[in-house]
Amino acid sequence: LMDDVAQTQASLRALKSLGLRLAVDDFGTGYSSLAYLRRFPLDKLKVDKSFVRALSESDDDAVIAQAIINLGRDLRLEVVAEGIETLAELEALRSYGCEYMQGFHFSRAVPPAEIEALLRAAGSGPGAPG
């Protein structure tokens, strides 16, 4: 993405004009960069699961996760924490102000053929419109 920033920006703007929303996945690891947040028309920042896993074990990882959540929120991006597996992780991330989360705590991976039934069942539960 960073080899030709102008071309990348043009391509991403074209995708957004089609109605697509753009996310940086696994933020905080690998090739993710703060420059992406400044240069590209992003909608969402996904906190890498490695920070979530270490919330209860490492104060440093908890600080990093909280900083990513605050940074994303301050930049008016949706922030999604990945890899939530325990209630403790969920509660910690909520306390940091993270509004969106995904992981096995909510559901194991579901084959595509079963998604519709899962969503219908969830939609008929308490608080569902209808």
PDB file of C-alpha atoms in Angstrom:
ATOM      1  CA  LEU A   1       0.000   0.000   0.000  1.00  0.00           C
ATOM      2  CA  MET A   2       2.785   2.411   0.840  1.00  0.00           C
ATOM      3  CA  ASP A   3       4.834   1.830  -2.349  1.00  0.00           C
ATOM      4  CA  ASP A   4       2.521   4.054  -4.381  1.00  0.00           C
ATOM      5  CA  VAL A   5       0.471   6.081  -1.914  1.00  0.00           C
ATOM      6  CA  ALA A   6      -1.227   8.236  -4.556  1.00  0.00           C
ATOM      7  CA  GLN A   7      -2.419   5.182  -6.510  1.00  0.00           C
ATOM      8  CA  THR A   8      -3.533   3.459  -3.316  1.00  0.00           C
ATOM      9  CA  GLN A   9      -5.479   6.537  -2.213  1.00  0.00           C
ATOM     10  CA  ALA A  10      -7.183   6.768  -5.619  1.00  0.00           C
ATOM     11  CA  SER A  11      -8.065   3.070  -5.578  1.00  0.00           C
ATOM     12  CA  LEU A  12      -9.454   3.237  -2.047  1.00  0.00           C
ATOM     13  CA  ARG A  13     -11.498   6.363  -2.831  1.00  0.00           C
ATOM     14  CA  ALA A  14     -12.933   4.558  -5.871  1.00  0.00           C
ATOM     15  CA  LEU A  15     -13.914   1.590  -3.712  1.00  0.00           C
ATOM     16  CA  LYS A  16     -15.543   3.899  -1.144  1.00  0.00           C
ATOM     17  CA  SER A  17     -17.494   5.613  -3.935  1.00  0.00           C
ATOM     18  CA  LEU A  18     -19.024   2.203  -4.670  1.00  0.00           C
ATOM     19  CA  GLY A  19     -20.258   2.057  -1.080  1.00  0.00           C
ATOM     20  CA  LEU A  20     -17.575  -0.216   0.335  1.00  0.00           C
ATOM     21  CA  ARG A  21     -16.313   0.375   3.852  1.00  0.00           C
ATOM     22  CA  LEU A  22     -12.622  -0.074   4.527  1.00  0.00           C
ATOM     23  CA  ALA A  23     -10.892  -1.542   7.576  1.00  0.00           C
ATOM     24  CA  VAL A  24      -7.349  -2.043   8.777  1.00  0.00           C
ATOM     25  CA  ASP A  25      -7.222  -5.608  10.052  1.00  0.00           C
ATOM     26  CA  ASP A  26      -4.865  -6.805  12.803  1.00  0.00           C
ATOM     27  CA  PHE A  27      -3.924  -3.242  13.719  1.00  0.00           C
ATOM     28  CA  GLY A  28      -0.845  -3.001  15.878  1.00  0.00           C
ATOM     29  CA  THR A  29       1.017  -5.891  14.279  1.00  0.00           C
ATOM     30  CA  GLY A  30       2.850  -6.714  11.076  1.00  0.00           C
ATOM     31  CA  TYR A  31       2.578  -4.107   8.374  1.00  0.00           C
ATOM     32  CA  SER A  32      -0.102  -1.945   9.965  1.00  0.00           C
ATOM     33  CA  SER A  33       1.021   1.619  10.407  1.00  0.00           C
ATOM     34  CA  LEU A  34      -0.187   4.882  11.870  1.00  0.00           C
ATOM     35  CA  ALA A  35       0.437   6.349   8.416  1.00  0.00           C
ATOM     36  CA  TYR A  36      -2.491   4.282   7.095  1.00  0.00           C
ATOM     37  CA  LEU A  37      -4.798   6.110   9.478  1.00  0.00           C
ATOM     38  CA  ARG A  38      -3.646   9.471   8.208  1.00  0.00           C
ATOM     39  CA  ARG A  39      -3.379   8.743   4.488  1.00  0.00           C
ATOM     40  CA  PHE A  40      -6.198   6.376   3.641  1.00  0.00           C
ATOM     41  CA  PRO A  41     -10.009   6.815   3.750  1.00  0.00           C
ATOM     42  CA  LEU A  42     -10.701   4.198   6.404  1.00  0.00           C
ATOM     43  CA  ASP A  43     -13.861   3.385   8.320  1.00  0.00           C
ATOM     44  CA  LYS A  44     -12.783   0.730  10.760  1.00  0.00           C
ATOM     45  CA  LEU A  45      -9.803  -0.314  12.850  1.00  0.00           C
ATOM     46  CA  LYS A  46      -9.550  -3.891  14.082  1.00  0.00           C
ATOM     47  CA  VAL A  47      -7.494  -4.480  17.235  1.00  0.00           C
ATOM     48  CA  ASP A  48      -5.360  -7.573  16.748  1.00  0.00           C
ATOM     49  CA  LYS A  49      -6.313 -10.567  18.872  1.00  0.00           C
ATOM     50  CA  SER A  50      -2.773 -10.854  20.228  1.00  0.00           C
ATOM     51  CA  PHE A  51      -3.438  -7.772  22.383  1.00  0.00           C
ATOM     52  CA  VAL A  52      -6.809  -9.141  23.498  1.00  0.00           C
ATOM     53  CA  ARG A  53      -5.333 -12.501  24.542  1.00  0.00           C
ATOM     54  CA  ALA A  54      -2.762 -10.807  26.755  1.00  0.00           C
ATOM     55  CA  LEU A  55      -5.098  -8.321  28.486  1.00  0.00           C
ATOM     56  CA  SER A  56      -5.092 -10.193  31.769  1.00  0.00           C
ATOM     57  CA  GLU A  57      -1.427 -11.174  31.565  1.00  0.00           C
ATOM     58  CA  SER A  58       0.293  -7.980  30.523  1.00  0.00           C
ATOM     59  CA  ASP A  59      -0.311  -4.410  31.616  1.00  0.00           C
ATOM     60  CA  ASP A  60       1.594  -3.304  28.499  1.00  0.00           C
ATOM     61  CA  ASP A  61      -0.809  -5.126  26.157  1.00  0.00           C
ATOM     62  CA  ALA A  62      -3.785  -3.696  28.024  1.00  0.00           C
ATOM     63  CA  VAL A  63      -2.341  -0.190  27.595  1.00  0.00           C
ATOM     64  CA  ILE A  64      -1.743  -0.827  23.880  1.00  0.00           C
ATOM     65  CA  ALA A  65      -5.283  -2.149  23.366  1.00  0.00           C
ATOM     66  CA  GLN A  66      -6.737   0.838  25.188  1.00  0.00           C
ATOM     67  CA  ALA A  67      -4.569   3.257  23.180  1.00  0.00           C
ATOM     68  CA  ILE A  68      -5.676   1.711  19.864  1.00  0.00           C
ATOM     69  CA  ILE A  69      -9.323   1.954  20.927  1.00  0.00           C
ATOM     70  CA  ASN A  70      -8.920   5.603  21.969  1.00  0.00           C
ATOM     71  CA  LEU A  71      -6.984   6.462  18.809  1.00  0.00           C
ATOM     72  CA  GLY A  72      -9.608   4.902  16.566  1.00  0.00           C
ATOM     73  CA  ARG A  73     -12.462   6.553  18.399  1.00  0.00           C
ATOM     74  CA  ASP A  74     -10.707   9.956  18.317  1.00  0.00           C
ATOM     75  CA  LEU A  75     -10.236   9.546  14.545  1.00  0.00           C
ATOM     76  CA  ARG A  76     -13.959   8.749  14.229  1.00  0.00           C
ATOM     77  CA  LEU A  77     -13.326   5.156  13.169  1.00  0.00           C
ATOM     78  CA  GLU A  78     -15.286   2.140  14.300  1.00  0.00           C
ATOM     79  CA  VAL A  79     -13.013   0.013  16.463  1.00  0.00           C
ATOM     80  CA  VAL A  80     -13.458  -3.759  16.535  1.00  0.00           C
ATOM     81  CA  ALA A  81     -11.582  -5.969  18.984  1.00  0.00           C
ATOM     82  CA  GLU A  82     -10.831  -9.390  17.503  1.00  0.00           C
ATOM     83  CA  GLY A  83     -10.526 -12.733  19.202  1.00  0.00           C
ATOM     84  CA  ILE A  84     -12.732 -12.269  22.269  1.00  0.00           C
ATOM     85  CA  GLU A  85     -12.887 -15.646  24.000  1.00  0.00           C
ATOM     86  CA  THR A  86     -13.711 -14.868  27.627  1.00  0.00           C
ATOM     87  CA  LEU A  87     -16.108 -12.744  29.623  1.00  0.00           C
ATOM     88  CA  ALA A  88     -13.109 -11.066  31.285  1.00  0.00           C
ATOM     89  CA  GLU A  89     -11.790  -9.939  27.886  1.00  0.00           C
ATOM     90  CA  LEU A  90     -15.236  -8.665  26.922  1.00  0.00           C
ATOM     91  CA  GLU A  91     -15.611  -6.695  30.163  1.00  0.00           C
ATOM     92  CA  ALA A  92     -12.103  -5.221  29.941  1.00  0.00           C
ATOM     93  CA  LEU A  93     -12.644  -4.056  26.375  1.00  0.00           C
ATOM     94  CA  ARG A  94     -16.036  -2.585  27.245  1.00  0.00           C
ATOM     95  CA  SER A  95     -14.390  -0.683  30.097  1.00  0.00           C
ATOM     96  CA  TYR A  96     -11.920   0.765  27.547  1.00  0.00           C
ATOM     97  CA  GLY A  97     -14.846   1.992  25.449  1.00  0.00           C
ATOM     98  CA  CYS A  98     -14.676  -0.609  22.691  1.00  0.00           C
ATOM     99  CA  GLU A  99     -18.129  -0.905  21.144  1.00  0.00           C
ATOM    100  CA  TYR A 100     -17.599  -3.691  18.612  1.00  0.00           C
ATOM    101  CA  MET A 101     -16.153  -7.117  19.321  1.00  0.00           C
ATOM    102  CA  GLN A 102     -15.913 -10.461  17.631  1.00  0.00           C
ATOM    103  CA  GLY A 103     -14.697 -13.869  18.649  1.00  0.00           C
ATOM    104  CA  PHE A 104     -15.541 -17.315  19.923  1.00  0.00           C
ATOM    105  CA  HIS A 105     -17.055 -15.855  23.097  1.00  0.00           C
ATOM    106  CA  PHE A 106     -20.017 -14.884  20.907  1.00  0.00           C
ATOM    107  CA  SER A 107     -20.014 -17.783  18.452  1.00  0.00           C
ATOM    108  CA  ARG A 108     -17.726 -20.382  16.983  1.00  0.00           C
ATOM    109  CA  ALA A 109     -17.146 -20.198  13.239  1.00  0.00           C
ATOM    110  CA  VAL A 110     -20.323 -21.076  11.356  1.00  0.00           C
ATOM    111  CA  PRO A 111     -20.470 -22.650   7.893  1.00  0.00           C
ATOM    112  CA  PRO A 112     -22.092 -20.350   5.333  1.00  0.00           C
ATOM    113  CA  ALA A 113     -25.105 -22.633   4.975  1.00  0.00           C
ATOM    114  CA  GLU A 114     -25.911 -22.223   8.690  1.00  0.00           C
ATOM    115  CA  ILE A 115     -25.596 -18.443   8.947  1.00  0.00           C
ATOM    116  CA  GLU A 116     -29.164 -17.660   7.869  1.00  0.00           C
ATOM    117  CA  ALA A 117     -30.637 -19.988  10.508  1.00  0.00           C
ATOM    118  CA  LEU A 118     -28.342 -18.539  13.172  1.00  0.00           C
ATOM    119  CA  LEU A 119     -29.381 -14.986  12.297  1.00  0.00           C
ATOM    120  CA  ARG A 120     -33.066 -15.914  12.223  1.00  0.00           C
ATOM    121  CA  ALA A 121     -32.766 -17.507  15.672  1.00  0.00           C
ATOM    122  CA  ALA A 122     -30.943 -14.455  17.022  1.00  0.00           C
ATOM    123  CA  GLY A 123     -33.578 -12.184  15.468  1.00  0.00           C
ATOM    124  CA  SER A 124     -36.415 -13.980  17.230  1.00  0.00           C
ATOM    125  CA  GLY A 125     -34.915 -13.657  20.682  1.00  0.00           C
ATOM    126  CA  PRO A 126     -35.685 -11.111  23.413  1.00  0.00           C
ATOM    127  CA  GLY A 127     -35.519  -7.547  22.202  1.00  0.00           C
ATOM    128  CA  ALA A 128     -35.831  -8.523  18.540  1.00  0.00           C
ATOM    129  CA  PRO A 129     -37.986  -6.290  16.363  1.00  0.00           C
ATOM    130  CA  GLY A 130     -41.156  -7.653  15.430  1.00  0.00           C
TER     131      GLY A 130
END
